[in-house]
CSV table of C-alpha atoms in Angstrom, one decimal:
chain,number,residue,atom,x,y,z
A,8,PRO,CA,-23.2,-36.5,-31.8
A,9,SER,CA,-19.8,-37.5,-33.4
A,10,ALA,CA,-16.4,-36.6,-31.6
A,11,ALA,CA,-15.5,-33.9,-34.2
A,12,ARG,CA,-18.9,-32.1,-33.5
A,13,ILE,CA,-18.3,-32.2,-29.5
A,14,GLU,CA,-14.7,-31.0,-30.1
A,15,GLU,CA,-16.3,-28.0,-32.2
A,16,THR,CA,-18.8,-27.2,-29.6
A,17,LEU,CA,-16.2,-27.2,-26.8
A,18,ARG,CA,-13.9,-24.9,-28.4
A,19,THR,CA,-13.4,-21.5,-26.9
A,20,LEU,CA,-14.1,-18.6,-29.2
A,21,PRO,CA,-11.8,-15.8,-29.0
A,22,GLY,CA,-12.9,-13.1,-26.7
A,23,GLY,CA,-14.7,-15.5,-24.8
A,24,LEU,CA,-14.8,-16.0,-21.1
A,25,MET,CA,-13.4,-19.4,-19.8
A,26,GLY,CA,-13.5,-20.2,-16.0
A,27,THR,CA,-15.9,-20.3,-13.1
A,28,LEU,CA,-17.3,-16.5,-12.6
A,29,ARG,CA,-17.1,-16.2,-8.6
A,30,TYR,CA,-13.4,-17.4,-8.9
A,31,MET,CA,-12.1,-15.6,-12.0
A,32,SER,CA,-9.4,-12.6,-11.6
A,33,PRO,CA,-10.5,-9.3,-12.9
A,34,GLU,CA,-8.5,-9.3,-16.0
A,35,GLN,CA,-9.8,-12.8,-17.0
A,36,ALA,CA,-13.3,-11.4,-16.3
A,37,ARG,CA,-12.4,-8.6,-19.0
A,38,GLY,CA,-11.2,-11.0,-21.5
A,39,GLU,CA,-7.7,-10.4,-21.2
A,40,THR,CA,-4.9,-13.3,-20.9
A,41,ALA,CA,-5.1,-15.4,-17.6
A,42,THR,CA,-1.7,-15.8,-16.2
A,43,ALA,CA,-0.1,-17.0,-13.0
A,44,ALA,CA,-1.1,-13.9,-11.5
A,45,SER,CA,-4.7,-14.8,-12.3
A,46,ASP,CA,-4.5,-18.1,-10.4
A,47,MET,CA,-3.4,-16.2,-7.4
A,48,TYR,CA,-6.1,-14.0,-7.3
A,49,ALA,CA,-8.4,-17.1,-7.6
A,50,LEU,CA,-6.6,-18.6,-4.6
A,51,GLY,CA,-7.2,-15.5,-2.5
A,52,LEU,CA,-11.3,-15.8,-3.4
A,53,VAL,CA,-10.8,-19.6,-2.3
A,54,LEU,CA,-8.8,-19.1,0.8
A,55,GLN,CA,-11.2,-16.5,1.8
A,56,GLU,CA,-14.1,-18.7,1.3
A,57,LEU,CA,-12.2,-21.6,3.1
A,58,PHE,CA,-11.2,-19.5,6.4
A,59,THR,CA,-14.4,-17.4,6.7
A,60,GLY,CA,-16.8,-20.0,5.4
A,61,GLN,CA,-18.5,-17.1,3.2
A,62,PRO,CA,-18.0,-16.4,-0.1
A,63,ALA,CA,-16.1,-13.5,-1.5
A,64,TYR,CA,-19.2,-12.3,-3.5
A,65,GLU,CA,-22.9,-12.2,-2.4
A,66,ALA,CA,-24.8,-14.9,-3.2
A,67,SER,CA,-27.5,-13.0,-4.3
A,68,LEU,CA,-25.7,-11.3,-7.2
A,69,THR,CA,-27.0,-12.0,-10.9
A,70,ALA,CA,-24.5,-13.3,-13.3
A,71,PRO,CA,-24.3,-10.1,-14.9
A,72,GLU,CA,-23.6,-8.1,-11.7
A,73,ALA,CA,-21.1,-10.9,-10.5
A,74,LEU,CA,-19.2,-10.5,-13.8
A,75,GLU,CA,-19.2,-6.5,-13.2
A,76,ARG,CA,-18.0,-6.9,-9.8
A,77,THR,CA,-15.2,-9.5,-10.9
A,78,ARG,CA,-14.1,-7.1,-13.9
A,79,LYS,CA,-13.7,-4.4,-11.1
A,80,GLY,CA,-12.0,-6.8,-8.4
A,81,GLN,CA,-15.0,-6.0,-6.1
A,82,SER,CA,-15.1,-8.6,-4.1
A,83,LEU,CA,-16.3,-8.6,-0.3
A,84,PRO,CA,-13.3,-7.7,2.4
A,85,VAL,CA,-12.1,-10.4,4.5
A,86,ARG,CA,-13.6,-10.3,7.8
A,87,GLY,CA,-13.1,-12.1,11.1
A,88,LEU,CA,-9.7,-13.5,10.5
A,89,GLY,CA,-6.2,-12.3,12.0
A,90,ARG,CA,-4.2,-9.7,10.4
A,91,ASP,CA,-1.6,-11.7,8.8
A,92,LEU,CA,-4.1,-14.1,7.2
A,93,THR,CA,-6.2,-11.1,6.3
A,94,GLY,CA,-3.4,-9.3,4.8
A,95,LEU,CA,-2.3,-12.3,2.8
A,96,ILE,CA,-5.6,-12.9,1.4
A,97,GLU,CA,-6.4,-9.2,0.7
A,98,SER,CA,-2.9,-8.8,-1.2
A,99,LEU,CA,-4.0,-12.1,-3.3
A,100,LYS,CA,-6.9,-10.4,-4.4
A,101,SER,CA,-5.2,-7.1,-5.6
A,102,SER,CA,-6.8,-5.8,-8.5
A,103,THR,CA,-3.2,-5.2,-10.2
A,104,PRO,CA,-1.6,-8.4,-10.8
A,105,SER,CA,1.9,-7.3,-10.4
A,106,ARG,CA,1.0,-6.6,-6.8
A,107,ARG,CA,-0.2,-10.2,-6.0
A,108,PRO,CA,2.1,-12.5,-4.3
A,109,THR,CA,3.6,-15.3,-6.4
A,110,ALA,CA,2.9,-19.0,-5.3
A,111,LEU,CA,6.1,-19.3,-3.4
A,112,GLU,CA,5.7,-16.1,-1.6
A,113,THR,CA,2.3,-17.2,-0.8
A,114,LEU,CA,3.2,-20.5,0.6
A,115,ARG,CA,6.1,-18.9,2.4
A,116,ARG,CA,3.7,-16.5,4.2
A,117,LEU,CA,1.3,-19.3,4.9
A,118,GLN,CA,4.0,-21.2,6.6
A,119,TRP,CA,5.1,-18.2,8.4
A,120,ILE,CA,1.6,-17.5,9.6
A,121,GLN,CA,1.3,-21.4,10.7
A,122,ARG,CA,4.2,-20.8,12.9
A,123,ARG,CA,2.7,-17.8,14.6
A,124,PRO,CA,1.6,-19.7,17.9
A,125,GLN,CA,5.2,-21.2,18.0
A,126,ARG,CA,6.6,-17.8,17.8
A,127,LEU,CA,4.1,-16.3,20.4
A,128,LEU,CA,5.1,-19.2,22.8
A,129,ARG,CA,8.9,-18.6,22.6
A,130,ARG,CA,8.5,-14.7,23.1
A,131,GLY,CA,6.6,-15.6,26.1
A,132,LEU,CA,8.9,-17.9,27.7
A,133,VAL,CA,11.8,-15.3,26.8
A,134,ALA,CA,9.7,-12.7,28.5
A,135,ALA,CA,9.0,-14.6,31.4
A,136,ILE,CA,12.8,-15.6,32.0
A,137,LEU,CA,13.7,-12.1,31.7
A,138,LEU,CA,10.8,-11.0,34.3
A,139,ALA,CA,12.1,-13.9,36.3
A,140,GLY,CA,15.5,-12.6,36.6
A,141,LYS,CA,14.6,-9.1,37.5
A,142,SER,CA,12.2,-10.1,40.3
A,143,PRO,CA,12.2,-8.1,43.4
A,144,PHE,CA,11.6,-11.6,45.5
A,145,ARG,CA,15.1,-12.8,44.9
C-alpha cells in the first residue's frame, strides 16, 4: 500500500475512540476530549496494577463490558496496600476529572509515602527518648 493509503487508514475518525481500553479514563471512553486529568486516571490504573499485581478490571470482561465499566469509572477497588497509597490511587481513579490530583501533586504524594518509614523511625526515636526521660528507674 502507498504511504498516503496507510496514513488514511490510521487517521482517527471524529467521535472514534483512541487508546487502550483498560487504561482509558471514563471521559475518554465516552468519546470526550482527553486531558491531562485523563492521563492521571490512566496512571492510577497502572499504579494499581503495579502495586497489587492485579489489573484494575476483571480479565474475564468482554470488550463491550469493559467499555461500559470504563465509561462509568467502575474499576476494581484497590486492595492489600497501605492507607496512603490506596487513597492516592483511588483519588487518581476519581470519575470526576477535576477531583484527580495533578502530576505534581501525585509526585509529591508518592515522595511523601516513600519517606514514611523514615518518619516512623524518627517518631519512634523521639518516643523512646521521651519515655527514657520519664523512666521510674532513674
